[in-house]
XYZ file of C-alpha atoms in Angstrom:
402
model
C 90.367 102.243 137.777
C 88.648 105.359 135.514
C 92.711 105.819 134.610
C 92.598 102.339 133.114
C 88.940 102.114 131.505
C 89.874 105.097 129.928
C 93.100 103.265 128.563
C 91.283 100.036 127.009
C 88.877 102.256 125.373
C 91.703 104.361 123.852
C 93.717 100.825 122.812
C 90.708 98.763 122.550
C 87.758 100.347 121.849
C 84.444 98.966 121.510
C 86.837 95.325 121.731
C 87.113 96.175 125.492
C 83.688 94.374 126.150
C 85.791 90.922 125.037
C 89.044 92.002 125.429
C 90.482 93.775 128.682
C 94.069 95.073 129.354
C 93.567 94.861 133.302
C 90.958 91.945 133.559
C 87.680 93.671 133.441
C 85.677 92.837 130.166
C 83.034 95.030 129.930
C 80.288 92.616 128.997
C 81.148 91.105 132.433
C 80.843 93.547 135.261
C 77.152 94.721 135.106
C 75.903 90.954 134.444
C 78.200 88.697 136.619
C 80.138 91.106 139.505
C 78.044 93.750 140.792
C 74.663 91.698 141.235
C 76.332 89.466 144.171
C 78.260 92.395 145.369
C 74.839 94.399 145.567
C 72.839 91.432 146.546
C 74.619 91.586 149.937
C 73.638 95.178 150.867
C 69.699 94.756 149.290
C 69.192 91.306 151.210
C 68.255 89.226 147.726
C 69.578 86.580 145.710
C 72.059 87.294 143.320
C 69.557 86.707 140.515
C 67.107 89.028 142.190
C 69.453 91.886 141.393
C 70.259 93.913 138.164
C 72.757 97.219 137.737
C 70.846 99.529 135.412
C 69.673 103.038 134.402
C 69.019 105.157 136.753
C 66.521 105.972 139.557
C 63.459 107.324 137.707
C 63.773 105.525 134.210
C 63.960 102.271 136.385
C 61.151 103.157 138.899
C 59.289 103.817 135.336
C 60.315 100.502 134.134
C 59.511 98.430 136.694
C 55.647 100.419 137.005
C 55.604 98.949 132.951
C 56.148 95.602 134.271
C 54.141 95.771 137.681
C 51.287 98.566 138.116
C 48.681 96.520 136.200
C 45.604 98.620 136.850
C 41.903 96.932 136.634
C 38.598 98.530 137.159
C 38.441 97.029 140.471
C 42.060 97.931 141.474
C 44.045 100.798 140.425
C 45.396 103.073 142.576
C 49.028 103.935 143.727
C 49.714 104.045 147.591
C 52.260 106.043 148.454
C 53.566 108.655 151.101
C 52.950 112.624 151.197
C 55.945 114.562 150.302
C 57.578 111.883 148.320
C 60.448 112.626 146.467
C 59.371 115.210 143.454
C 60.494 113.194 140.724
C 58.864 109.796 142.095
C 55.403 111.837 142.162
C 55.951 112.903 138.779
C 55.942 109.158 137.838
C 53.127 107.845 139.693
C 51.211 110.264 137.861
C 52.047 109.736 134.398
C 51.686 105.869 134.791
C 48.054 106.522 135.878
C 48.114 109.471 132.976
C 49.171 106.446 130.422
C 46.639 104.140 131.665
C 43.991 106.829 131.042
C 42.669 107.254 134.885
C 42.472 110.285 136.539
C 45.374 111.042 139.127
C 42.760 113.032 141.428
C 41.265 109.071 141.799
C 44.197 106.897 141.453
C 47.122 108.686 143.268
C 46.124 107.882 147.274
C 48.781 109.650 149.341
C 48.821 109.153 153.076
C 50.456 112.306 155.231
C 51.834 112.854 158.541
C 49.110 114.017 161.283
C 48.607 117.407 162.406
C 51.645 118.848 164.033
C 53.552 115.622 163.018
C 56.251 115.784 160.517
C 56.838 111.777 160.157
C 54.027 109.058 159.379
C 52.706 106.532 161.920
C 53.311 102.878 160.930
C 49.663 102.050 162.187
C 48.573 104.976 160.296
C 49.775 103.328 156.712
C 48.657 99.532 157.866
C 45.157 101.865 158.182
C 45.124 102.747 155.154
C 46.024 99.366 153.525
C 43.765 97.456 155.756
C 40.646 99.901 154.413
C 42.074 100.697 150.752
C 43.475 97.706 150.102
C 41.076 96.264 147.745
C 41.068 98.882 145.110
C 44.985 99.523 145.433
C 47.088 98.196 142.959
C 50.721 99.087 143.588
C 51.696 100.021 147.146
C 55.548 102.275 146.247
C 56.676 104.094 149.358
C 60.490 105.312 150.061
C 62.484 102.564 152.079
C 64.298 106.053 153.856
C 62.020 109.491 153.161
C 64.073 112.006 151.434
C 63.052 114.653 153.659
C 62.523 113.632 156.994
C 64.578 110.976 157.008
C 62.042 108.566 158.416
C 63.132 104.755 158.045
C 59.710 103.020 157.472
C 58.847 99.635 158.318
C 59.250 97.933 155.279
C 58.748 94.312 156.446
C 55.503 95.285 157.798
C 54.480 97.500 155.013
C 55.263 94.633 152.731
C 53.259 92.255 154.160
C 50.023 94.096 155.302
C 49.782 94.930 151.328
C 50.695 91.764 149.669
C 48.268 90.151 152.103
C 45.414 92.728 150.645
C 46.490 91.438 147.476
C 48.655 94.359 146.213
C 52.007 94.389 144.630
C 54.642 96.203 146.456
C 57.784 98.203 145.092
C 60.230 100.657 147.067
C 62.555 103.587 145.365
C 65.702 102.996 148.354
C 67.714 105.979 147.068
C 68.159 107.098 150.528
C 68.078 103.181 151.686
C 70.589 100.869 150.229
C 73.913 101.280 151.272
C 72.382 103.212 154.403
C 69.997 100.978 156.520
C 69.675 97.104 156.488
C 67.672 95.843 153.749
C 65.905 92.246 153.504
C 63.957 92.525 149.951
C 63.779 88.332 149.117
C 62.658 87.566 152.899
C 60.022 90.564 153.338
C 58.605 89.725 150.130
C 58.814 93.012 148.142
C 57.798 92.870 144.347
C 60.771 95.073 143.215
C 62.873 97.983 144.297
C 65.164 100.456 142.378
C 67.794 102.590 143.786
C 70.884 104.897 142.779
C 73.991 104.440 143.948
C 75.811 108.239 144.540
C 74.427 108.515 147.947
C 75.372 105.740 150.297
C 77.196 103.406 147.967
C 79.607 106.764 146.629
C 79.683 105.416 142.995
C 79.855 109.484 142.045
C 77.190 112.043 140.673
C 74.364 110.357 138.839
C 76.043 107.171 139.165
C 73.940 103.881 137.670
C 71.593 102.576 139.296
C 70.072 99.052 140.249
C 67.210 97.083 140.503
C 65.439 93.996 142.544
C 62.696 92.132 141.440
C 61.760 89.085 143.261
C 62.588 85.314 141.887
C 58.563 84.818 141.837
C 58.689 86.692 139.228
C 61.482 85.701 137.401
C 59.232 83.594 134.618
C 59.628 84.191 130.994
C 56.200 85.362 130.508
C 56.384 88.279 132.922
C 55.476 91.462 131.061
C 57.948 93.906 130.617
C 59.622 96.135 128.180
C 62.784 94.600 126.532
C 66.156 95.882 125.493
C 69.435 93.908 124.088
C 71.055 93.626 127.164
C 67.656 92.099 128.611
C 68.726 89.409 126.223
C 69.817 85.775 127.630
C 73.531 86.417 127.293
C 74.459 82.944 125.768
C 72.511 84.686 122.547
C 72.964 88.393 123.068
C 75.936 89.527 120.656
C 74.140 87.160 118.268
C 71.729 89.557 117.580
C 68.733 87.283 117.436
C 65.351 88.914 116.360
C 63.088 87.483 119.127
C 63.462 88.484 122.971
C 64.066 85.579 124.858
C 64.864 86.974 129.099
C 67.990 86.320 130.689
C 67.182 84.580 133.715
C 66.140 86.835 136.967
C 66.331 90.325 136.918
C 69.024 90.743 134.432
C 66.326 90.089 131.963
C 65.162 93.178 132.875
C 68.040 95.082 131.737
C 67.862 97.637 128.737
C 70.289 99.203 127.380
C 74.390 98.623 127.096
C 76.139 99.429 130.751
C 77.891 102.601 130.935
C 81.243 101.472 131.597
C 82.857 104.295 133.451
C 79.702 104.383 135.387
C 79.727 100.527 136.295
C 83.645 100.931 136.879
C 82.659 103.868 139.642
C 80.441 101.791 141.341
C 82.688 98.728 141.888
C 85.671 100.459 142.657
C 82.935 101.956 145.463
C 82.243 98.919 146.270
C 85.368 97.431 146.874
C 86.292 99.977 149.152
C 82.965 99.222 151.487
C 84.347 95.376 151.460
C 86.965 97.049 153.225
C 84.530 97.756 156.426
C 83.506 93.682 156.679
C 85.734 93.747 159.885
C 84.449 90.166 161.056
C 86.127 88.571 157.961
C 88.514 85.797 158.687
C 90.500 86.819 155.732
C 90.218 89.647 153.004
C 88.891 86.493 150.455
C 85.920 86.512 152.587
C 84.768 89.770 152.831
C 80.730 90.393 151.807
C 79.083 93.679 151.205
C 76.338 91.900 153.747
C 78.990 92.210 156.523
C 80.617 95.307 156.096
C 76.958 96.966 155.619
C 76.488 95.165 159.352
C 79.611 97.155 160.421
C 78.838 100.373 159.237
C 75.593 100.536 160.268
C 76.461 99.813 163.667
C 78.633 102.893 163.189
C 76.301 104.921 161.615
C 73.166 104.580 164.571
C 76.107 105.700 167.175
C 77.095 108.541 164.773
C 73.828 109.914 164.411
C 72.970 109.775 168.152
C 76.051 112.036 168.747
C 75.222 114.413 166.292
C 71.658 114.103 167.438
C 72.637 115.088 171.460
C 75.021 117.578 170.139
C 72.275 119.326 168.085
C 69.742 119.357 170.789
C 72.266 120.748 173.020
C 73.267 123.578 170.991
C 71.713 126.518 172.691
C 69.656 127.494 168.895
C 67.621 124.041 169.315
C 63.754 124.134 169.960
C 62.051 121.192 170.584
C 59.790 120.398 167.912
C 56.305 120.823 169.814
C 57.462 124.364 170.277
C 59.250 124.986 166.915
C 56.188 126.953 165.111
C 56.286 129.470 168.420
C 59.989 129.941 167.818
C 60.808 134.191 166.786
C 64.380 133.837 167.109
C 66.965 132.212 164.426
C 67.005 128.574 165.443
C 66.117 125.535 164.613
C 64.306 122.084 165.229
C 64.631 118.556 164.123
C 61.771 116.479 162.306
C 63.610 113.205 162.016
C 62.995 110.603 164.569
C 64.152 110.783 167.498
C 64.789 106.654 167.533
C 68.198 105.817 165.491
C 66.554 102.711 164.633
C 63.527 104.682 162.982
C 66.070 106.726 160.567
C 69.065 106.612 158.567
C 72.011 108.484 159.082
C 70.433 111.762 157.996
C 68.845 114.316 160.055
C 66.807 117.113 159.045
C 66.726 120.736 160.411
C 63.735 123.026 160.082
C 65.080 126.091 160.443
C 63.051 128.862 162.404
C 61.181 131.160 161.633
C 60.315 129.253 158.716
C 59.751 131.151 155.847
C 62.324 133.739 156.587
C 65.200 133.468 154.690
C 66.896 131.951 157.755
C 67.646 128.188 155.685
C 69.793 129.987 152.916
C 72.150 132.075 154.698
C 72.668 129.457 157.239
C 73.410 127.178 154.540
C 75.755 129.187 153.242
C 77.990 130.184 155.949
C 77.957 126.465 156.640
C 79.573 125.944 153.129
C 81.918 128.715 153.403
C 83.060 127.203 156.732
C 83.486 123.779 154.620
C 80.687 121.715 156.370
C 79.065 120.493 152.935
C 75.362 119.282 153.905
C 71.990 119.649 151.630
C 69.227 121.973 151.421
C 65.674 121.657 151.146
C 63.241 124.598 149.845
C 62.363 126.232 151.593
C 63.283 125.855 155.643
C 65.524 122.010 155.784
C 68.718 121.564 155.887
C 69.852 117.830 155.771
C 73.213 116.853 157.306
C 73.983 113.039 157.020
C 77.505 112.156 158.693
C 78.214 108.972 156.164
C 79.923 105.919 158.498
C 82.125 105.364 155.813
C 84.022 108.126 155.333
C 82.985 110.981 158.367
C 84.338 111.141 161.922
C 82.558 111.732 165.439
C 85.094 114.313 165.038
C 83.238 115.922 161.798
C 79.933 115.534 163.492
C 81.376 117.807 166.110
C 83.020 120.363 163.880
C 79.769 120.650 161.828
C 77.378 121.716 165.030
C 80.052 124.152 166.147
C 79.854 125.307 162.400
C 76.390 125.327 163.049
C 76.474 127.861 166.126
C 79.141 130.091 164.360
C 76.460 130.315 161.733
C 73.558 131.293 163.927
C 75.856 133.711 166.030
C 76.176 135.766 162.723
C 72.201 135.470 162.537
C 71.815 137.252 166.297
């Protein structure tokens, strides 16, 4: 499909938004495919979903439209260790607002000797915070410990304090079941390289609920935000497109967009209870794989624990030989398909050369700075028979540690 974008652009050029050689106008695909197709895998109307930008731009975006600090209520509720770059942007929204981050930014952290956070530990803090907290932004799936947090009841213990409620679900969508309209959530972004495969810094989406979908919801505005009956027209006034596509920014990259469906497609493929190819949804084959994707993760799980360089984690910071521990949950149901290994002693050097050999022997998983190494067996596309050849990867790597 890259083969033949690249061939209306070279016959076509700039024409290929009107005019397509294989069907796929460009003006179309971002506006009137991909929002049902992603709809199905968010759990939101199709007009409650927008393929834009990218992860941070559109988490900043959305904080434009949403974190509307008072004197009363101002601060951003989110969770210790979130991902880098979604710290970096709760703190220059508060930084363009003129408040001080050492006020505004409430983070809430695992307990002592914990490495995930307690559900009743965040309802806590909402329940006693509440009142002065504006925008309640955690990650649907933590990047680290690959903790799946309760959204629904996240959601609703802060709207019912009166806050508004986003998510970032980079390590979410595509990966764990996702209700957005019927929780209630505010908005959501997301990319779409991780679980969805749409490639390396792929575009990315949004969600904001139809409560919000009026006219006179502040925002910042681009052309393609533009009601499409009057966007090539060129109009001097902003009127929205209806939903989140008014929203949107900037012109959809089409190779990008062109990844992402042809992604897409191929995860239609995994809607197994379909009664005919025509019938396919991205909300069943998500079903599908997930169901794959909890039994995955449990064998890879009782494989790691039985590999004689596990410690269990209440004994992990006692550990003085090369091994390792795991600080996901131990509940499929409370993670994604990732798990996370702290490797032992942390703070030895251990992580990298691990790492390494596990590259060299071609298991391809993630590392964290300076102890985690992340291994997520993706239903899609991995084996039970991968899961098994990465742990024995994983002991050949150790042996050369002994």
């Amino acid at each position: 499909m890259i083969a033949e974008e690249l061939d209306v652009w070279a016959k076509k050029g700039v024409n290929g938004h009107f005019k397509h050689d294989y069907g796929r106008p460009w003006k179309n695909q971002a506006d009137q495919v991909l929002p049902g197709l992603l709809a199905g895998i968010v759990g939101g109307l199709e007009s409650e979903v927008a393929c834009m930008g990218s992860l941070t731009s559109n988490l900043h975006h959305l904080m434009c439209a949403f974190y509307r600090p008072t004197t009363e209520r101002f601060k951003i509720l989110f969770e210790g260790k979130a991902f880098p770059s979604d710290q970096y942007a709760f703190r220059s929204q508060v930084e363009l607002h003129n408040l001080d981050p050492n006020k505004a930014l409430l983070e809430v952290f695992p307990r002592t000797n914990e490495w995930t956070l307690r559900t009743s530990d965040i309802l806590d803090v909402i329940e006693r915070e509440g009142h002065q907290v504006a925008l309640v932004i955690f990650s649907g799936v933590q990047y680290f410990s690959a903790q799946r947090f309760d959204m629904k009841s996240i959601t609703a213990a802060a709207r019912a304090k009166g806050c508004v409620v986003g998510w970032d679900l980079a390590h979410g969508v595509g990966n764990v079941p996702l209700e957005l309209h019927d929780w209630g959530v505010d908005f959501a972004a997301w990319c779409t390289y991780k679980y969805l495969n749409s490639g390396p810094g792929g575009v990315g989406g949004i969600f904001v609920h139809e409560r919000h979908h009026e006219a006179s919801q502040p925002r910042l505005s681009g052309w393609w935000g533009q009601a499409t009956a009057s966007r090539f027209d060129m109009p001097p006034l902003f009127t929205p497109a209806p939903g989140a596509a008014g929203f949107q920014l900037s012109t959809p990259p089409a190779l990008e967009v062109i990844s992402l469906l042809s992604a897409l497609q191929t995860i239609l493929l995994a809607d197994i209870t379909a009664s005919s190819p025509a019938t396919r949804t991205t909300a069943g084959a998500l079903a599908t794989l997930r169901k794959k994707s909890v039994l995955m993760s449990s064998y890879l799980y009782t494989l790691l624990i039985n590999s004689k360089y596990y410690v269990d984690p209440k004994d992990a910071m006692a550990a003085t030989g090369p091994s390792f521990t795991i600080i996901s949950p131990v509940d499929p149901e409370e993670r994604g398909a990732q798990l996370s290994l702290l490797l032992l002693p942390a703070g030895k050097g251990i992580m990298q050369r691990v790492f390494e050999r596990l590259e060299e022997d071609g298991v391809i998983g993630d590392e964290r700075q300076p102890d985690v190494i992340r291994l997520s067996p993706v239903p899609m596309y991995n084996s039970f028979e991968d899961c098994a050849t990465a742990v024995e990867a994983l002991n050949r790597a150790f042996e050369a540690e002994v």
